[in-house]
Amino acid sequence: SRLCRGRDFQIHRVLTAFNSAVTGEREILLERYLEGWDELVKFLESLGTVIGFISQEVKGKLGVVRELRRGAPATEEEEEGGDPYRTLRSMMAHELRAGLVDFRRQSLSGCRTLLRLHRALHWLQLFLRAVGRSSAGDSMGALCSVAYNQALAPYHSWLLRQAVGVALVALPDRAEFFRIVCGEEEEEEEKGEREREGRQLLERTVLAITRVYNITQEAYQANGMLDLP
Ligand code: 1Q0
């Protein structure tokens, strides 16, 4: 069932990954960033087949960045730092230097690929914040689509927006959502406690994601890469 597969997902792993993705020098460690997404994919996969095309899309993007990373030997100038895909900024510098970033057409760069994940992280930030503030009976689909319309829809075709609208109808209700986030409650009386814990964890996760999002946004802005095709 949905719940059994959902047990695999651990929100604290999302929190840990995104927290440890940021270094003291405000660098984003790509491996940690991708690990945060790996955990989010588990959540998506627990939602079943209608959402399937969304988790396929995310897995595809993660695969592209990892593939580029595997295939990129450090150039001489980069030798010192080793892996050019270690951090977001080193990836940007490396891909710009290697001429991999195309500002006019679609290309297969880590920069344009991660930009898609970055926009999706904006959606997630808005959505989770709304979930944290929601009350019993609120529709997850509605919260989701408000965030979607703000953060992602402007970058999607009309056809895709319709498909997303259909997929959102299949979202679990709020109670099940919190069950996935907090784990299953054994006793009815523990429910309130679980929800408080869940909300707290959600809040900390939103903060971690927001920090990663803001630093990433600055880096894209500084390189004039916010609109990469
Ligand atoms: C929880 C429900 C998820 C609802 C997802 C909202 C809408 C997502 C729409 C995704 C459409 C994907 C189809 C392909 C789109 C691409 O064309 C597009 C652009 O790429 P490109 O190469 O064509 O230029 N790709 C994207 O825009 C990437 C979008 C990925 C969206 C992924 C969002 C899913 C995030 C999921 C994490 C959910 C965890 C929530 C709960 C955590 C626990 C508290």
Tab-separated table of N, CA, C and O in Angstrom, residues 19-142:
chain	number	residue	atom	x	y	z
A	19	ASN	N	20.852	20.631	5.197
A	19	ASN	CA	21.666	21.365	6.176
A	19	ASN	C	23.146	21.190	5.904
A	19	ASN	O	23.914	22.150	5.921
A	20	SER	N	23.562	19.950	5.629
A	20	SER	CA	24.987	19.712	5.445
A	20	SER	C	25.444	20.062	4.030
A	20	SER	O	26.625	19.967	3.718
A	21	ALA	N	24.514	20.492	3.186
A	21	ALA	CA	24.894	20.914	1.834
A	21	ALA	C	25.564	22.284	1.853
A	21	ALA	O	26.264	22.642	0.912
A	22	VAL	N	25.354	23.055	2.918
A	22	VAL	CA	25.904	24.408	2.981
A	22	VAL	C	27.174	24.427	3.831
A	22	VAL	O	27.163	24.000	4.974
A	23	THR	N	28.268	24.926	3.242
A	23	THR	CA	29.529	24.996	3.986
A	23	THR	C	29.668	26.366	4.655
A	23	THR	O	28.860	27.266	4.401
A	24	GLY	N	30.700	26.504	5.474
A	24	GLY	CA	30.965	27.761	6.146
A	24	GLY	C	31.225	28.907	5.181
A	24	GLY	O	30.967	30.066	5.498
A	25	GLU	N	31.710	28.576	3.970
A	25	GLU	CA	31.976	29.615	2.957
A	25	GLU	C	30.760	29.856	2.075
A	25	GLU	O	30.874	30.415	0.988
A	26	ARG	N	29.590	29.391	2.540
A	26	ARG	CA	28.363	29.513	1.756
A	26	ARG	C	28.505	28.881	0.370
A	26	ARG	O	28.019	29.402	-0.625
A	27	GLU	N	29.178	27.729	0.360
A	27	GLU	CA	29.210	26.928	-0.865
A	27	GLU	C	28.114	25.886	-0.756
A	27	GLU	O	27.768	25.468	0.355
A	28	ILE	N	27.578	25.449	-1.889
A	28	ILE	CA	26.624	24.346	-1.901
A	28	ILE	C	27.363	23.085	-2.346
A	28	ILE	O	27.899	23.044	-3.462
A	29	LEU	N	27.398	22.075	-1.490
A	29	LEU	CA	28.012	20.797	-1.861
A	29	LEU	C	26.995	20.002	-2.696
A	29	LEU	O	25.914	19.640	-2.212
A	30	LEU	N	27.392	19.750	-3.961
A	30	LEU	CA	26.417	19.140	-4.871
A	30	LEU	C	25.966	17.749	-4.427
A	30	LEU	O	24.796	17.403	-4.564
A	31	GLU	N	26.897	16.955	-3.901
A	31	GLU	CA	26.509	15.600	-3.517
A	31	GLU	C	25.415	15.627	-2.449
A	31	GLU	O	24.434	14.883	-2.525
A	32	ARG	N	25.573	16.506	-1.443
A	32	ARG	CA	24.553	16.617	-0.387
A	32	ARG	C	23.231	17.106	-0.965
A	32	ARG	O	22.164	16.640	-0.594
A	33	TYR	N	23.327	18.061	-1.863
A	33	TYR	CA	22.136	18.625	-2.520
A	33	TYR	C	21.366	17.520	-3.245
A	33	TYR	O	20.149	17.390	-3.102
A	34	LEU	N	22.097	16.708	-4.002
A	34	LEU	CA	21.454	15.621	-4.749
A	34	LEU	C	20.875	14.567	-3.793
A	34	LEU	O	19.808	14.005	-4.044
A	35	GLU	N	21.548	14.335	-2.674
A	35	GLU	CA	21.041	13.381	-1.685
A	35	GLU	C	19.724	13.858	-1.074
A	35	GLU	O	18.832	13.056	-0.792
A	36	GLY	N	19.627	15.154	-0.845
A	36	GLY	CA	18.359	15.714	-0.364
A	36	GLY	C	17.239	15.379	-1.335
A	36	GLY	O	16.146	14.949	-0.948
A	37	TRP	N	17.534	15.535	-2.626
A	37	TRP	CA	16.543	15.221	-3.658
A	37	TRP	C	16.232	13.725	-3.729
A	37	TRP	O	15.096	13.336	-3.970
A	38	ASP	N	17.268	12.877	-3.525
A	38	ASP	CA	17.032	11.425	-3.521
A	38	ASP	C	15.938	11.082	-2.511
A	38	ASP	O	15.059	10.259	-2.775
A	39	GLU	N	16.015	11.717	-1.351
A	39	GLU	CA	15.034	11.420	-0.302
A	39	GLU	C	13.649	11.935	-0.698
A	39	GLU	O	12.646	11.261	-0.472
A	40	LEU	N	13.597	13.113	-1.319
A	40	LEU	CA	12.306	13.643	-1.771
A	40	LEU	C	11.682	12.740	-2.831
A	40	LEU	O	10.462	12.575	-2.887
A	41	VAL	N	12.530	12.136	-3.664
A	41	VAL	CA	12.024	11.205	-4.677
A	41	VAL	C	11.319	10.021	-4.006
A	41	VAL	O	10.284	9.559	-4.474
A	42	LYS	N	11.867	9.570	-2.866
A	42	LYS	CA	11.207	8.472	-2.143
A	42	LYS	C	9.795	8.877	-1.738
A	42	LYS	O	8.870	8.076	-1.801
A	43	PHE	N	9.655	10.104	-1.292
A	43	PHE	CA	8.319	10.582	-0.928
A	43	PHE	C	7.410	10.548	-2.153
A	43	PHE	O	6.300	10.025	-2.096
A	44	LEU	N	7.897	11.091	-3.256
A	44	LEU	CA	7.107	11.108	-4.490
A	44	LEU	C	6.707	9.695	-4.902
A	44	LEU	O	5.579	9.454	-5.316
A	45	GLU	N	7.649	8.756	-4.767
A	45	GLU	CA	7.364	7.387	-5.203
A	45	GLU	C	6.329	6.713	-4.312
A	45	GLU	O	5.633	5.803	-4.739
A	46	SER	N	6.228	7.177	-3.075
A	46	SER	CA	5.224	6.596	-2.181
A	46	SER	C	3.820	7.064	-2.539
A	46	SER	O	2.832	6.543	-2.028
A	47	LEU	N	3.711	8.051	-3.406
A	47	LEU	CA	2.396	8.594	-3.752
A	47	LEU	C	1.712	7.842	-4.889
A	47	LEU	O	0.571	8.121	-5.222
A	48	GLY	N	2.431	6.924	-5.510
A	48	GLY	CA	1.787	6.086	-6.520
A	48	GLY	C	1.966	6.553	-7.944
A	48	GLY	O	2.733	7.474	-8.225
A	49	THR	N	1.230	5.915	-8.841
A	49	THR	CA	1.533	5.996	-10.265
A	49	THR	C	1.180	7.319	-10.932
A	49	THR	O	1.831	7.716	-11.885
A	50	VAL	N	0.132	8.003	-10.448
A	50	VAL	CA	-0.279	9.243	-11.123
A	50	VAL	C	0.820	10.293	-11.024
A	50	VAL	O	1.012	11.112	-11.915
A	51	ILE	N	1.543	10.246	-9.898
A	51	ILE	CA	2.631	11.194	-9.672
A	51	ILE	C	3.911	10.685	-10.343
A	51	ILE	O	4.920	11.374	-10.393
A	52	GLY	N	3.836	9.452	-10.888
A	52	GLY	CA	5.023	8.794	-11.420
A	52	GLY	C	5.829	9.626	-12.391
A	52	GLY	O	7.057	9.620	-12.332
A	53	PHE	N	5.165	10.356	-13.281
A	53	PHE	CA	5.923	11.125	-14.283
A	53	PHE	C	6.725	12.238	-13.624
A	53	PHE	O	7.759	12.658	-14.138
A	54	ILE	N	6.288	12.688	-12.455
A	54	ILE	CA	7.030	13.734	-11.754
A	54	ILE	C	8.307	13.166	-11.137
A	54	ILE	O	9.380	13.756	-11.252
A	55	SER	N	8.208	11.979	-10.505
A	55	SER	CA	9.433	11.412	-9.928
A	55	SER	C	10.398	10.975	-11.021
A	55	SER	O	11.620	11.073	-10.861
A	56	GLN	N	9.865	10.522	-12.170
A	56	GLN	CA	10.747	10.196	-13.303
A	56	GLN	C	11.533	11.425	-13.749
A	56	GLN	O	12.727	11.342	-14.042
A	57	GLU	N	10.834	12.545	-13.790
A	57	GLU	CA	11.479	13.792	-14.218
A	57	GLU	C	12.601	14.182	-13.254
A	57	GLU	O	13.704	14.533	-13.669
A	58	VAL	N	12.310	14.091	-11.959
A	58	VAL	CA	13.329	14.462	-10.974
A	58	VAL	C	14.518	13.503	-11.058
A	58	VAL	O	15.675	13.922	-11.093
A	59	LYS	N	14.235	12.194	-11.135
A	59	LYS	CA	15.320	11.218	-11.230
A	59	LYS	C	16.163	11.466	-12.475
A	59	LYS	O	17.384	11.318	-12.447
A	60	GLY	N	15.503	11.840	-13.563
A	60	GLY	CA	16.226	12.139	-14.792
A	60	GLY	C	17.206	13.291	-14.594
A	60	GLY	O	18.371	13.203	-14.996
A	61	LYS	N	16.736	14.347	-13.947
A	61	LYS	CA	17.598	15.521	-13.727
A	61	LYS	C	18.769	15.160	-12.799
A	61	LYS	O	19.906	15.580	-13.036
A	62	LEU	N	18.489	14.398	-11.753
A	62	LEU	CA	19.564	13.987	-10.840
A	62	LEU	C	20.593	13.159	-11.596
A	62	LEU	O	21.802	13.320	-11.407
A	63	GLY	N	20.097	12.278	-12.471
A	63	GLY	CA	20.981	11.425	-13.252
A	63	GLY	C	21.890	12.226	-14.170
A	63	GLY	O	23.070	11.909	-14.305
A	64	VAL	N	21.340	13.270	-14.785
A	64	VAL	CA	22.143	14.098	-15.694
A	64	VAL	C	23.313	14.738	-14.953
A	64	VAL	O	24.460	14.685	-15.404
A	65	VAL	N	23.041	15.321	-13.794
A	65	VAL	CA	24.118	15.981	-13.042
A	65	VAL	C	25.163	14.959	-12.601
A	65	VAL	O	26.369	15.190	-12.723
A	66	ARG	N	24.702	13.804	-12.128
A	66	ARG	CA	25.655	12.776	-11.667
A	66	ARG	C	26.491	12.230	-12.819
A	66	ARG	O	27.678	11.954	-12.660
A	67	GLU	N	25.854	12.094	-13.982
A	67	GLU	CA	26.559	11.600	-15.162
A	67	GLU	C	27.654	12.589	-15.579
A	67	GLU	O	28.777	12.197	-15.852
A	68	LEU	N	27.307	13.866	-15.598
A	68	LEU	CA	28.285	14.895	-15.954
A	68	LEU	C	29.444	14.871	-14.971
A	68	LEU	O	30.611	15.008	-15.348
A	69	ARG	N	29.097	14.691	-13.709
A	69	ARG	CA	30.113	14.674	-12.660
A	69	ARG	C	31.093	13.524	-12.865
A	69	ARG	O	32.306	13.691	-12.772
A	70	ARG	N	30.539	12.342	-13.180
A	70	ARG	CA	31.396	11.174	-13.415
A	70	ARG	C	32.320	11.391	-14.600
A	70	ARG	O	33.460	10.946	-14.597
A	71	GLY	N	31.798	12.090	-15.628
A	71	GLY	CA	32.567	12.216	-16.864
A	71	GLY	C	33.481	13.413	-16.925
A	71	GLY	O	34.048	13.698	-17.971
A	72	ALA	N	33.612	14.148	-15.815
A	72	ALA	CA	34.379	15.392	-15.866
A	72	ALA	C	35.698	15.305	-15.114
A	72	ALA	O	35.742	15.458	-13.907
A	73	PRO	N	36.778	15.064	-15.832
A	73	PRO	CA	38.075	15.095	-15.162
A	73	PRO	C	38.450	16.550	-14.894
A	73	PRO	O	38.109	17.429	-15.680
A	74	ALA	N	39.114	16.789	-13.784
A	74	ALA	CA	39.544	18.148	-13.465
A	74	ALA	C	40.559	18.627	-14.488
A	74	ALA	O	41.460	17.877	-14.876
A	75	THR	N	40.408	19.865	-14.968
A	75	THR	CA	41.403	20.418	-15.877
A	75	THR	C	42.599	20.887	-15.052
A	75	THR	O	42.549	20.875	-13.831
A	76	GLU	N	43.656	21.338	-15.743
A	76	GLU	CA	44.866	21.692	-15.031
A	76	GLU	C	44.650	22.814	-14.022
A	76	GLU	O	45.101	22.745	-12.896
A	77	GLU	N	43.890	23.848	-14.474
A	77	GLU	CA	43.637	24.980	-13.568
A	77	GLU	C	42.853	24.532	-12.341
A	77	GLU	O	42.959	25.116	-11.274
A	78	GLU	N	42.041	23.481	-12.537
A	78	GLU	CA	41.171	23.058	-11.453
A	78	GLU	C	41.829	22.019	-10.552
A	78	GLU	O	41.306	21.706	-9.492
A	79	GLU	N	42.968	21.510	-11.003
A	79	GLU	CA	43.628	20.394	-10.328
A	79	GLU	C	43.602	20.506	-8.816
A	79	GLU	O	43.232	19.564	-8.119
A	80	GLU	N	43.932	21.680	-8.310
A	80	GLU	CA	43.959	21.944	-6.877
A	80	GLU	C	42.706	21.425	-6.181
A	80	GLU	O	42.768	20.658	-5.241
A	81	GLY	N	41.578	21.904	-6.677
A	81	GLY	CA	40.309	21.591	-6.031
A	81	GLY	C	39.802	20.186	-6.326
A	81	GLY	O	38.892	19.724	-5.672
A	82	GLY	N	40.397	19.513	-7.320
A	82	GLY	CA	39.940	18.179	-7.652
A	82	GLY	C	38.661	18.185	-8.452
A	82	GLY	O	38.629	18.745	-9.536
A	83	ASP	N	37.607	17.581	-7.925
A	83	ASP	CA	36.329	17.419	-8.599
A	83	ASP	C	35.662	18.752	-8.957
A	83	ASP	O	35.268	19.512	-8.074
A	84	PRO	N	35.522	19.049	-10.271
A	84	PRO	CA	34.890	20.319	-10.646
A	84	PRO	C	33.403	20.361	-10.277
A	84	PRO	O	32.808	21.438	-10.234
A	85	TYR	N	32.811	19.221	-10.018
A	85	TYR	CA	31.389	19.193	-9.641
A	85	TYR	C	31.199	19.058	-8.126
A	85	TYR	O	30.159	18.622	-7.662
A	86	ARG	N	32.226	19.463	-7.370
A	86	ARG	CA	32.107	19.354	-5.917
A	86	ARG	C	31.079	20.347	-5.360
A	86	ARG	O	30.238	20.008	-4.564
A	87	THR	N	31.156	21.582	-5.820
A	87	THR	CA	30.205	22.585	-5.331
A	87	THR	C	29.495	23.248	-6.504
A	87	THR	O	29.929	23.152	-7.650
A	88	LEU	N	28.420	23.945	-6.167
A	88	LEU	CA	27.667	24.660	-7.199
A	88	LEU	C	28.555	25.670	-7.925
A	88	LEU	O	28.575	25.731	-9.154
A	89	ARG	N	29.313	26.447	-7.149
A	89	ARG	CA	30.150	27.462	-7.787
A	89	ARG	C	31.266	26.863	-8.631
A	89	ARG	O	31.587	27.389	-9.699
A	90	SER	N	31.842	25.739	-8.165
A	90	SER	CA	32.904	25.126	-8.979
A	90	SER	C	32.306	24.535	-10.254
A	90	SER	O	32.931	24.583	-11.315
A	91	MET	N	31.086	24.010	-10.163
A	91	MET	CA	30.419	23.501	-11.371
A	91	MET	C	30.188	24.632	-12.374
A	91	MET	O	30.465	24.494	-13.569
A	92	MET	N	29.696	25.766	-11.865
A	92	MET	CA	29.428	26.899	-12.750
A	92	MET	C	30.716	27.368	-13.425
A	92	MET	O	30.749	27.577	-14.641
A	93	ALA	N	31.782	27.517	-12.624
A	93	ALA	CA	33.056	27.979	-13.174
A	93	ALA	C	33.576	26.989	-14.213
A	93	ALA	O	33.995	27.378	-15.303
A	94	HIS	N	33.514	25.726	-13.870
A	94	HIS	CA	34.015	24.688	-14.774
A	94	HIS	C	33.235	24.664	-16.089
A	94	HIS	O	33.825	24.640	-17.172
A	95	GLU	N	31.911	24.681	-15.996
A	95	GLU	CA	31.102	24.574	-17.220
A	95	GLU	C	31.206	25.829	-18.087
A	95	GLU	O	31.161	25.750	-19.313
A	96	LEU	N	31.359	26.982	-17.441
A	96	LEU	CA	31.554	28.215	-18.217
A	96	LEU	C	32.885	28.151	-18.960
A	96	LEU	O	32.962	28.437	-20.152
A	97	ARG	N	33.911	27.745	-18.236
A	97	ARG	CA	35.256	27.641	-18.808
A	97	ARG	C	35.289	26.633	-19.953
A	97	ARG	O	35.930	26.861	-20.974
A	98	ALA	N	34.575	25.519	-19.773
A	98	ALA	CA	34.590	24.459	-20.793
A	98	ALA	C	33.609	24.749	-21.933
A	98	ALA	O	33.477	23.946	-22.859
A	99	GLY	N	32.901	25.867	-21.857
A	99	GLY	CA	31.950	26.215	-22.920
A	99	GLY	C	30.733	25.313	-22.960
A	99	GLY	O	30.105	25.127	-24.003
A	100	LEU	N	30.368	24.745	-21.824
A	100	LEU	CA	29.230	23.821	-21.784
A	100	LEU	C	27.906	24.538	-21.567
A	100	LEU	O	26.835	23.961	-21.764
A	101	VAL	N	27.983	25.797	-21.136
A	101	VAL	CA	26.746	26.526	-20.843
A	101	VAL	C	26.309	27.312	-22.065
A	101	VAL	O	27.025	28.182	-22.530
A	102	ASP	N	25.144	26.951	-22.596
A	102	ASP	CA	24.609	27.660	-23.748
A	102	ASP	C	23.502	28.602	-23.272
A	102	ASP	O	22.505	28.159	-22.706
A	103	PHE	N	23.697	29.908	-23.502
A	103	PHE	CA	22.737	30.895	-23.035
A	103	PHE	C	21.583	31.103	-24.013
A	103	PHE	O	20.646	31.825	-23.722
A	104	ARG	N	21.670	30.476	-25.214
A	104	ARG	CA	20.664	30.752	-26.233
A	104	ARG	C	19.828	29.541	-26.607
A	104	ARG	O	18.682	29.675	-27.020
A	105	ARG	N	20.407	28.354	-26.483
A	105	ARG	CA	19.671	27.128	-26.816
A	105	ARG	C	19.788	26.138	-25.680
A	105	ARG	O	20.689	26.230	-24.867
A	106	GLN	N	18.909	25.141	-25.706
A	106	GLN	CA	19.022	24.062	-24.727
A	106	GLN	C	20.326	23.326	-24.919
A	106	GLN	O	20.726	23.024	-26.040
A	107	SER	N	20.993	23.042	-23.809
A	107	SER	CA	22.219	22.262	-23.867
A	107	SER	C	22.183	21.289	-22.706
A	107	SER	O	21.289	21.340	-21.868
A	108	LEU	N	23.159	20.402	-22.679
A	108	LEU	CA	23.144	19.416	-21.602
A	108	LEU	C	24.149	19.813	-20.518
A	108	LEU	O	25.098	19.107	-20.263
A	109	SER	N	23.911	20.920	-19.874
A	109	SER	CA	24.831	21.353	-18.830
A	109	SER	C	24.263	21.045	-17.453
A	109	SER	O	23.048	20.932	-17.264
A	110	GLY	N	25.170	20.935	-16.483
A	110	GLY	CA	24.722	20.782	-15.105
A	110	GLY	C	24.007	22.048	-14.650
A	110	GLY	O	23.048	21.992	-13.878
A	111	CYS	N	24.470	23.190	-15.146
A	111	CYS	CA	23.881	24.471	-14.741
A	111	CYS	C	22.407	24.570	-15.129
A	111	CYS	O	21.564	24.922	-14.304
A	112	ARG	N	22.063	24.240	-16.379
A	112	ARG	CA	20.657	24.361	-16.787
A	112	ARG	C	19.826	23.263	-16.130
A	112	ARG	O	18.655	23.453	-15.830
A	113	THR	N	20.439	22.107	-15.879
A	113	THR	CA	19.704	21.005	-15.268
A	113	THR	C	19.394	21.303	-13.801
A	113	THR	O	18.266	21.138	-13.343
A	114	LEU	N	20.400	21.771	-13.089
A	114	LEU	CA	20.189	22.084	-11.674
A	114	LEU	C	19.248	23.276	-11.481
A	114	LEU	O	18.539	23.367	-10.483
A	115	LEU	N	19.216	24.155	-12.490
A	115	LEU	CA	18.283	25.285	-12.416
A	115	LEU	C	16.840	24.796	-12.325
A	115	LEU	O	16.016	25.387	-11.639
A	116	ARG	N	16.531	23.682	-13.017
A	116	ARG	CA	15.174	23.106	-12.945
A	116	ARG	C	14.879	22.594	-11.546
A	116	ARG	O	13.783	22.761	-11.021
A	117	LEU	N	15.871	21.953	-10.944
A	117	LEU	CA	15.691	21.466	-9.571
A	117	LEU	C	15.572	22.640	-8.603
A	117	LEU	O	14.807	22.597	-7.638
A	118	HIS	N	16.319	23.679	-8.889
A	118	HIS	CA	16.296	24.882	-8.057
A	118	HIS	C	14.897	25.518	-8.058
A	118	HIS	O	14.374	25.894	-7.013
A	119	ARG	N	14.298	25.604	-9.227
A	119	ARG	CA	12.937	26.145	-9.305
A	119	ARG	C	11.949	25.242	-8.577
A	119	ARG	O	10.996	25.717	-7.953
A	120	ALA	N	12.180	23.941	-8.684
A	120	ALA	CA	11.299	22.999	-7.987
A	120	ALA	C	11.465	23.136	-6.469
A	120	ALA	O	10.509	22.968	-5.710
A	121	LEU	N	12.676	23.464	-6.043
A	121	LEU	CA	12.924	23.678	-4.614
A	121	LEU	C	12.159	24.909	-4.117
A	121	LEU	O	11.706	24.945	-2.973
A	122	HIS	N	12.018	25.887	-4.986
A	122	HIS	CA	11.211	27.062	-4.647
A	122	HIS	C	9.761	26.635	-4.418
A	122	HIS	O	9.126	27.025	-3.447
A	123	TRP	N	9.270	25.807	-5.343
A	123	TRP	CA	7.919	25.280	-5.168
A	123	TRP	C	7.791	24.562	-3.820
A	123	TRP	O	6.847	24.792	-3.056
A	124	LEU	N	8.767	23.688	-3.520
A	124	LEU	CA	8.713	22.886	-2.296
A	124	LEU	C	8.715	23.762	-1.047
A	124	LEU	O	7.980	23.516	-0.094
A	125	GLN	N	9.526	24.798	-1.093
A	125	GLN	CA	9.619	25.736	0.018
A	125	GLN	C	8.244	26.373	0.291
A	125	GLN	O	7.772	26.405	1.426
A	126	LEU	N	7.597	26.843	-0.761
A	126	LEU	CA	6.280	27.465	-0.622
A	126	LEU	C	5.235	26.456	-0.147
A	126	LEU	O	4.414	26.739	0.720
A	127	PHE	N	5.308	25.264	-0.743
A	127	PHE	CA	4.327	24.230	-0.408
A	127	PHE	C	4.457	23.786	1.048
A	127	PHE	O	3.468	23.744	1.789
A	128	LEU	N	5.675	23.482	1.486
A	128	LEU	CA	5.868	22.993	2.854
A	128	LEU	C	5.525	24.064	3.878
A	128	LEU	O	5.003	23.769	4.948
A	129	ARG	N	5.806	25.291	3.560
A	129	ARG	CA	5.441	26.378	4.458
A	129	ARG	C	3.914	26.416	4.618
A	129	ARG	O	3.400	26.543	5.722
A	130	ALA	N	3.221	26.269	3.504
A	130	ALA	CA	1.753	26.275	3.548
A	130	ALA	C	1.214	25.061	4.312
A	130	ALA	O	0.249	25.176	5.072
A	131	VAL	N	1.857	23.906	4.122
A	131	VAL	CA	1.422	22.700	4.842
A	131	VAL	C	1.586	22.906	6.347
A	131	VAL	O	0.701	22.573	7.136
A	132	GLY	N	2.717	23.493	6.742
A	132	GLY	CA	2.978	23.747	8.155
A	132	GLY	C	1.939	24.657	8.786
A	132	GLY	O	1.632	24.545	9.965
A	133	ARG	N	1.377	25.551	8.013
A	133	ARG	CA	0.391	26.509	8.535
A	133	ARG	C	-1.042	26.037	8.344
A	133	ARG	O	-1.980	26.725	8.729
A	134	SER	N	-1.204	24.880	7.702
A	134	SER	CA	-2.560	24.426	7.361
A	134	SER	C	-3.271	23.876	8.586
A	134	SER	O	-2.656	23.609	9.610
A	135	SER	N	-4.575	23.719	8.473
A	135	SER	CA	-5.320	23.069	9.556
A	135	SER	C	-6.144	21.919	8.989
A	135	SER	O	-6.305	21.801	7.768
A	136	ALA	N	-6.632	21.080	9.896
A	136	ALA	CA	-7.355	19.881	9.496
A	136	ALA	C	-8.412	20.210	8.447
A	136	ALA	O	-9.123	21.206	8.564
A	137	GLY	N	-8.469	19.390	7.423
A	137	GLY	CA	-9.493	19.595	6.411
A	137	GLY	C	-9.004	20.384	5.204
A	137	GLY	O	-9.626	20.351	4.152
A	138	ASP	N	-7.894	21.116	5.353
A	138	ASP	CA	-7.342	21.831	4.192
A	138	ASP	C	-6.945	20.832	3.105
A	138	ASP	O	-6.422	19.767	3.400
A	139	SER	N	-7.175	21.226	1.853
A	139	SER	CA	-6.837	20.330	0.746
A	139	SER	C	-5.374	20.496	0.348
A	139	SER	O	-4.914	21.597	0.041
A	140	MET	N	-4.637	19.372	0.369
A	140	MET	CA	-3.230	19.405	-0.016
A	140	MET	C	-3.097	19.780	-1.488
A	140	MET	O	-2.178	20.495	-1.871
A	141	GLY	N	-4.019	19.280	-2.291
A	141	GLY	CA	-3.998	19.594	-3.710
A	141	GLY	C	-4.087	21.092	-3.957
A	141	GLY	O	-3.390	21.641	-4.811
A	142	ALA	N	-4.933	21.749	-3.169
A	142	ALA	CA	-5.108	23.194	-3.330
A	142	ALA	C	-3.835	23.942	-2.920
A	142	ALA	O	-3.371	24.832	-3.645
